[in-house]
Coordinates of C-alpha atoms in Angstrom, one line a residue:
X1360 CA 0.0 0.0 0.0
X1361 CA 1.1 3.7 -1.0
X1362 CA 0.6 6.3 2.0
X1363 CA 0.3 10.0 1.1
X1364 CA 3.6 11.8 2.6
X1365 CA 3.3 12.8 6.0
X1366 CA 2.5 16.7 7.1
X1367 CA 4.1 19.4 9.2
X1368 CA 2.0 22.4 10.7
X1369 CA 3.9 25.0 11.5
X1370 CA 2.7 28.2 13.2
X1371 CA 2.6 31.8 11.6
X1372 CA 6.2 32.9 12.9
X1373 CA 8.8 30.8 12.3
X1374 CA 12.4 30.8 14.1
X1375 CA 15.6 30.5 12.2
X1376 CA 15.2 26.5 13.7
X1377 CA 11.3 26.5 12.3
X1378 CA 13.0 27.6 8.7
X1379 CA 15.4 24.9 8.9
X1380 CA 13.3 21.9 9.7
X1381 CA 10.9 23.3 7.3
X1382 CA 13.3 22.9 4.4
X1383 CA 14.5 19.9 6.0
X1384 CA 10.8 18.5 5.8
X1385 CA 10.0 19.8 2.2
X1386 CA 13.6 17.8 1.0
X1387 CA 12.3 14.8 2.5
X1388 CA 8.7 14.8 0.9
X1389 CA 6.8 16.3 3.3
X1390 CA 4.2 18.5 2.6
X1391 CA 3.9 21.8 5.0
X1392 CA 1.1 23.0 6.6
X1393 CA 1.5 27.1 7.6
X1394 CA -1.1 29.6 9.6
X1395 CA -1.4 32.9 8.9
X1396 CA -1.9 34.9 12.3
X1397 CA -5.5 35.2 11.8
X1398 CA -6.4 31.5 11.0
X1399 CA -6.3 30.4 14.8
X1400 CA -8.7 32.6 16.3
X1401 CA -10.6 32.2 12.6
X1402 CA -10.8 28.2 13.4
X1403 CA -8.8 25.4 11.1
X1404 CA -10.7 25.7 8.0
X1405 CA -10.5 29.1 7.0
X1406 CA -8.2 31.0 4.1
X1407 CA -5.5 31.3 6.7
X1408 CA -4.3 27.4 6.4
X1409 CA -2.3 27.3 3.3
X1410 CA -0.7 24.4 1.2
X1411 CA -3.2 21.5 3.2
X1412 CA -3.3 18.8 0.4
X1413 CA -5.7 18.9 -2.3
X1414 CA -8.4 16.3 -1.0
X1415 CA -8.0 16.6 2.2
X1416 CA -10.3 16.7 4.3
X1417 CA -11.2 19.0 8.4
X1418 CA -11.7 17.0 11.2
X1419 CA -15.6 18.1 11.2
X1420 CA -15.9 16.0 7.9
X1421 CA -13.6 13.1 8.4
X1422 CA -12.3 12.8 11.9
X1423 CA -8.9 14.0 10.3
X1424 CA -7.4 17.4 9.7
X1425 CA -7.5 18.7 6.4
X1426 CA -8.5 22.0 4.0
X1427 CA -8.8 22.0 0.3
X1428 CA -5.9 24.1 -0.6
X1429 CA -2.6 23.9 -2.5
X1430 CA -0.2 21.4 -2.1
X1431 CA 3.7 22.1 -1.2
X1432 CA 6.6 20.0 -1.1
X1433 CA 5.9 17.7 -3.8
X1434 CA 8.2 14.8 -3.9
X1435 CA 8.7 11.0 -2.8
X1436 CA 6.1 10.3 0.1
X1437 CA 8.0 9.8 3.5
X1438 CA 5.1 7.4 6.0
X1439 CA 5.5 5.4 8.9
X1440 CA 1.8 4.3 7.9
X1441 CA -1.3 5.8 7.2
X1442 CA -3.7 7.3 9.5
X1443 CA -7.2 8.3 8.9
X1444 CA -9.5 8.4 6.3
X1445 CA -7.0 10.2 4.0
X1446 CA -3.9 8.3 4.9
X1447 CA -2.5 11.7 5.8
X1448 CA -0.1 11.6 9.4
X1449 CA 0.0 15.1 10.7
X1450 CA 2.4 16.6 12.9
X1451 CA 3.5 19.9 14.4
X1452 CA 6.3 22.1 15.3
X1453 CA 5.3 25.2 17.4
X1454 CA 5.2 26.7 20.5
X1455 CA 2.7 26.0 23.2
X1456 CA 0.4 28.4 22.7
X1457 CA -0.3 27.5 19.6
X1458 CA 0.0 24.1 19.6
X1459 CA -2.8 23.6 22.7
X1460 CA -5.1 25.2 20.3
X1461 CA -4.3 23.2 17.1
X1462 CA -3.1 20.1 18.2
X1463 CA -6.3 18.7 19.5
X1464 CA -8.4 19.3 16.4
X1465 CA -5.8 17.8 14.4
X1466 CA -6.1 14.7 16.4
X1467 CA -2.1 15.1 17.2
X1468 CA -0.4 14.3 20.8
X1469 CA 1.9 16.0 22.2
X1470 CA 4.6 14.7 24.1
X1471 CA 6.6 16.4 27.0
X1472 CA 8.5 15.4 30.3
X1473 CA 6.5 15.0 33.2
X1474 CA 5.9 18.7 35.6
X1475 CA 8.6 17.4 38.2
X1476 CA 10.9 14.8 36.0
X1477 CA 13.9 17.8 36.6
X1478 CA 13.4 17.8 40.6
X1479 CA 13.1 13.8 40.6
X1480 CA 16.8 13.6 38.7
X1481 CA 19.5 12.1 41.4
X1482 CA 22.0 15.1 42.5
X1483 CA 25.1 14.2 40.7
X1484 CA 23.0 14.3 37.0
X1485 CA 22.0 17.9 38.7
X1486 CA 24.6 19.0 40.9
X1487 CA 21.5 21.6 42.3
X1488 CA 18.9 21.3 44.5
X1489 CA 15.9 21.6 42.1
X1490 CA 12.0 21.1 43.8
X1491 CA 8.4 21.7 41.7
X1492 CA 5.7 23.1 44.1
X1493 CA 3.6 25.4 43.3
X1494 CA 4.1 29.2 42.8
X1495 CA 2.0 30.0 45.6
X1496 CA 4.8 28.1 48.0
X1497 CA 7.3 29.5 46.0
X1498 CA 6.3 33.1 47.3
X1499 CA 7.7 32.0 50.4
X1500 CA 11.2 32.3 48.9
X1501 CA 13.5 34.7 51.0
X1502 CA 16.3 33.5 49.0
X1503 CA 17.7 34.0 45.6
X1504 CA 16.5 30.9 43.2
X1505 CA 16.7 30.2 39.7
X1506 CA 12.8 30.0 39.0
X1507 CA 10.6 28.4 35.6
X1508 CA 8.0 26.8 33.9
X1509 CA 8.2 22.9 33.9
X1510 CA 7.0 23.0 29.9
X1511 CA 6.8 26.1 28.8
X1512 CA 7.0 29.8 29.2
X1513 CA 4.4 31.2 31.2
X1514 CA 6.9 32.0 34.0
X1515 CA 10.0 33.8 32.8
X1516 CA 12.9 31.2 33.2
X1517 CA 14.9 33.8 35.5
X1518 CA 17.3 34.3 38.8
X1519 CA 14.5 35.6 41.0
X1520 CA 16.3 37.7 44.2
X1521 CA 13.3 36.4 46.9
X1522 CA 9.4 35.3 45.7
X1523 CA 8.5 38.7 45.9
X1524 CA 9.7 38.9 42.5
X1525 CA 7.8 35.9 41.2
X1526 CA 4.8 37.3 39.0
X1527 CA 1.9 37.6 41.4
X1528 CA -1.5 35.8 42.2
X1529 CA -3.3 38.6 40.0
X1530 CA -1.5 37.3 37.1
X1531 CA -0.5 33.9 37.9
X1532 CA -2.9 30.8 39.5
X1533 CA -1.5 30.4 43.1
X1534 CA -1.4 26.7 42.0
X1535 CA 0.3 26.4 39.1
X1536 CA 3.5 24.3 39.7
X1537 CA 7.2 25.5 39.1
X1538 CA 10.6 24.2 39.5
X1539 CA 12.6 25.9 42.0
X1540 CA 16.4 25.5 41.6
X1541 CA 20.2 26.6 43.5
X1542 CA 21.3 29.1 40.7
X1543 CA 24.0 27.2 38.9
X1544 CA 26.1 28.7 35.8
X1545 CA 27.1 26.9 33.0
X1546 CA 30.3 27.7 31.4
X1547 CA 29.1 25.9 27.8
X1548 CA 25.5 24.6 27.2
X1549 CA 24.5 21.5 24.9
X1550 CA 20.5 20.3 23.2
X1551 CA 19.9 16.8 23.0
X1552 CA 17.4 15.0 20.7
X1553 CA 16.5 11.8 22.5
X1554 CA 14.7 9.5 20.5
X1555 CA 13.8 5.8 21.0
X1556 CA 16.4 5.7 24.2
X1557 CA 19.0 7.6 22.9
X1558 CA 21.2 10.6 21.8
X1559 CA 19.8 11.0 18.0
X1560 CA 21.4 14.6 18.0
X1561 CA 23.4 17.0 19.5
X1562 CA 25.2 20.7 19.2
X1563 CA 25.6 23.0 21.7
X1564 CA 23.9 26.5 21.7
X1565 CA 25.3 28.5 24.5
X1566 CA 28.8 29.4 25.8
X1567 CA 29.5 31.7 28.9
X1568 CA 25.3 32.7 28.9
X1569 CA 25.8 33.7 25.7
X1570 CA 24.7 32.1 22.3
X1571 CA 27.6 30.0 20.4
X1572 CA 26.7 26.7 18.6
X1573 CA 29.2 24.5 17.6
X1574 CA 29.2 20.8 17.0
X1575 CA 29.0 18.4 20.7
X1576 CA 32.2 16.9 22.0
X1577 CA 32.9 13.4 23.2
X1578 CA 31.9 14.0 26.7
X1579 CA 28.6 16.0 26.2
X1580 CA 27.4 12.5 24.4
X1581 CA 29.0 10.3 27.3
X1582 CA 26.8 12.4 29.9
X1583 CA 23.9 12.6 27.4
X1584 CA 24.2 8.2 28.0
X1585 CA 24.5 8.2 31.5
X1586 CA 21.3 10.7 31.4
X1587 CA 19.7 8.0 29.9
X1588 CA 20.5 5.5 31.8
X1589 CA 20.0 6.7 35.0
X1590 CA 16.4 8.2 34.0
X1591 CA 15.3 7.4 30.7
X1592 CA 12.7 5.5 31.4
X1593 CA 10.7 8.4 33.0
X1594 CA 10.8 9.9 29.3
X1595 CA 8.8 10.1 26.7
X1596 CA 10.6 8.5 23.6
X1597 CA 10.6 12.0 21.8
X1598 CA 12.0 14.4 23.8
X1599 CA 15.1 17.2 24.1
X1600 CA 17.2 17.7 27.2
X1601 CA 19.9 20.6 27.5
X1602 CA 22.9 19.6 29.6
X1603 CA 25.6 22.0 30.6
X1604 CA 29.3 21.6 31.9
X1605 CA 30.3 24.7 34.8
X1606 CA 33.5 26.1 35.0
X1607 CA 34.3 23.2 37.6
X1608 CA 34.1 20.5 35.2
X1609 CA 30.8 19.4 36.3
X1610 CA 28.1 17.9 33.9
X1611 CA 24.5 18.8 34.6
X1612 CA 21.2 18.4 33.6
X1613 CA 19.9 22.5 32.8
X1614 CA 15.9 21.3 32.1
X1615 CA 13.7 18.6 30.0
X1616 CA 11.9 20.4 26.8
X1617 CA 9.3 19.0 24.4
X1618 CA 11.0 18.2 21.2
X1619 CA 7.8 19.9 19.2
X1620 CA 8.8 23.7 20.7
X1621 CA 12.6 23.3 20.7
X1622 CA 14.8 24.7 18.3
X1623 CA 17.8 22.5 16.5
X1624 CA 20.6 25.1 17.2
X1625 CA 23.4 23.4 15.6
X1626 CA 22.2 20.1 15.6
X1627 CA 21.9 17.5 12.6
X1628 CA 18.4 19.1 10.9
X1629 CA 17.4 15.7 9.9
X1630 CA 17.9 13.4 13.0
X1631 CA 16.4 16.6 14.9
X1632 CA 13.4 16.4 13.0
X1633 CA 12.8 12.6 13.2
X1634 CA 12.6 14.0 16.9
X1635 CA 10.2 16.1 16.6
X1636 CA 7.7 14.3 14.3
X1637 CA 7.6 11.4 16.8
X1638 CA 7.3 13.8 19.8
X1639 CA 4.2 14.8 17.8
X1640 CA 2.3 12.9 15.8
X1641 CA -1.3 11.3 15.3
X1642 CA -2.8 9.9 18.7
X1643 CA -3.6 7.2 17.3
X1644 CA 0.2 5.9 16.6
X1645 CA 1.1 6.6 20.3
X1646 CA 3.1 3.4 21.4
X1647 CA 2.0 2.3 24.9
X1648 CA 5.0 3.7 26.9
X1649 CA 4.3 7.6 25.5
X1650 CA 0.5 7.4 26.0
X1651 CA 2.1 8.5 29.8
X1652 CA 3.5 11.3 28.2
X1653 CA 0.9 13.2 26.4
X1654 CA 0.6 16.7 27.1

């Protein structure tokens, strides 16, 4: 059996990485999927979702997403086995935000580390003392503490100077969780692509605070093992994990990220995609381990 090529939706502002795995989708026989920044609010069949393949067919029709439209990225169909009514696989690459709206409709899942996988790590993968509770404990802070999300940005990853800084109740739900950690600087800063149970990519992205990417060494791979042997288990098997060496020599886990929202830096574009379309992809392909894991 022939399977139509698999699709990537991609949001309506795209990063330097978005760009990349775009092309890097298009070369492989993918066919893209972008929103224009009206076709959100608008819903997922209106003008704003261009390049959905001809045929296709919204999930209010079929049970699977789809728009008559134009079709983009012609070429030799890349399928892991077709899904739906059309055959069609769709996946995403995007930030939160967007993706909680679109993912759903397009019957995708979304895969990401658990709230408190960070804080549950063994002290020598993160030298720190790292706990999730929830903001409202964390106002309680009358210490300095490196403070952030678990899976995404709605608290500013920052070095908060007592949780009087923290944003307050009128802007935040007292009970929304967050991972509290020892500020810890990292002398040079690695992303790696985890797939299946192991380091599929790699290239750093920051030096001294500041972005540098370059290609990972021997011993950012050997740490990215020990990572995953020590807690890959409590993983999704789609994920990216940034791990960071201080001055001192030490290797340490910096934070788990979904694979869908994370750029490729320096990594290989290909392997990094691979990556991402497992980390999200239809529902209904979701291997029993990562059913765990869904957003």
């Amino acid at each position: 059996m022939t399977c139509p090529p698999r699709i990537l939706v991609l949001p309506p502002r795209l990063t330097a990485s978005a760009r990349t795995l775009r092309a890097t989708a298009l070369r492989r026989g993918l066919r893209i999927v972008e929103a224009t920044a009206s076709a959100v609010p608008e819903g997922l069949g209106s003008p704003g979702w261009a390049g959905w393949p001809e045929g296709a067919k919204w999930p209010e029709e079929a049970g699977q997403a789809g728009s008559p439209g134009d079709a983009r990225g012609a070429g030799s169909a890349e399928s892991t086995g077709c899904t739906g009514s059309d055959g069609h696989a769709v996946h995403l690459h995007a930030g939160p935000s967007f993706a909680d709206v679109v993912a759903p409709a397009l019957g995708i899942a979304l895969l990401e580390a658990p709230a408190d996988w960070l804080a549950r790590l063994p002290r020598a993968l993160t030298q720190r003392d790292i706990r999730a509770m929830t903001i409202g404990e964390a106002y309680r802070l009358r210490r300095p503490a490196f403070v952030k999300s678990p899976n995404d940005k709605s608290i500013p990853a920052l070095v908060y100077a007592d949780g009087s800084r923290l944003p307050g109740p009128d802007a935040v739900d007292p009970a929304t969780v967050v991972l509290v950690s020892d500020v810890m600087t990292f002398a040079v800063e690695y992303r790696l692509h985890l797939l299946d149970g192991a380091v599929h990519a790699a290239g750093q992205y920051a030096e001294a605070g500041r972005l540098r990417l370059g290609p990972p060494d021997g011993d950012t791979l050997a740490f990215g093992r020990d990572v995953l042997a020590a807690a890959g288990k409590t993983l999704p098997s789609a994920i990216v994990v940034d791990v960071g060496r201080d001055d001192e020599g030490r290797w340490a886990v910096i934070e788990a990220n979904a694979a869908w929202a994370s750029g490729c830096y320096s990594a290989d574009p290909d392997r990094a995609l691979e990556t991402v379309l497992r980390a999200a992809g239809p529902a209904t392909a979701l291997s029993p381990h990562d059913r765990a894991f869904v957003r």
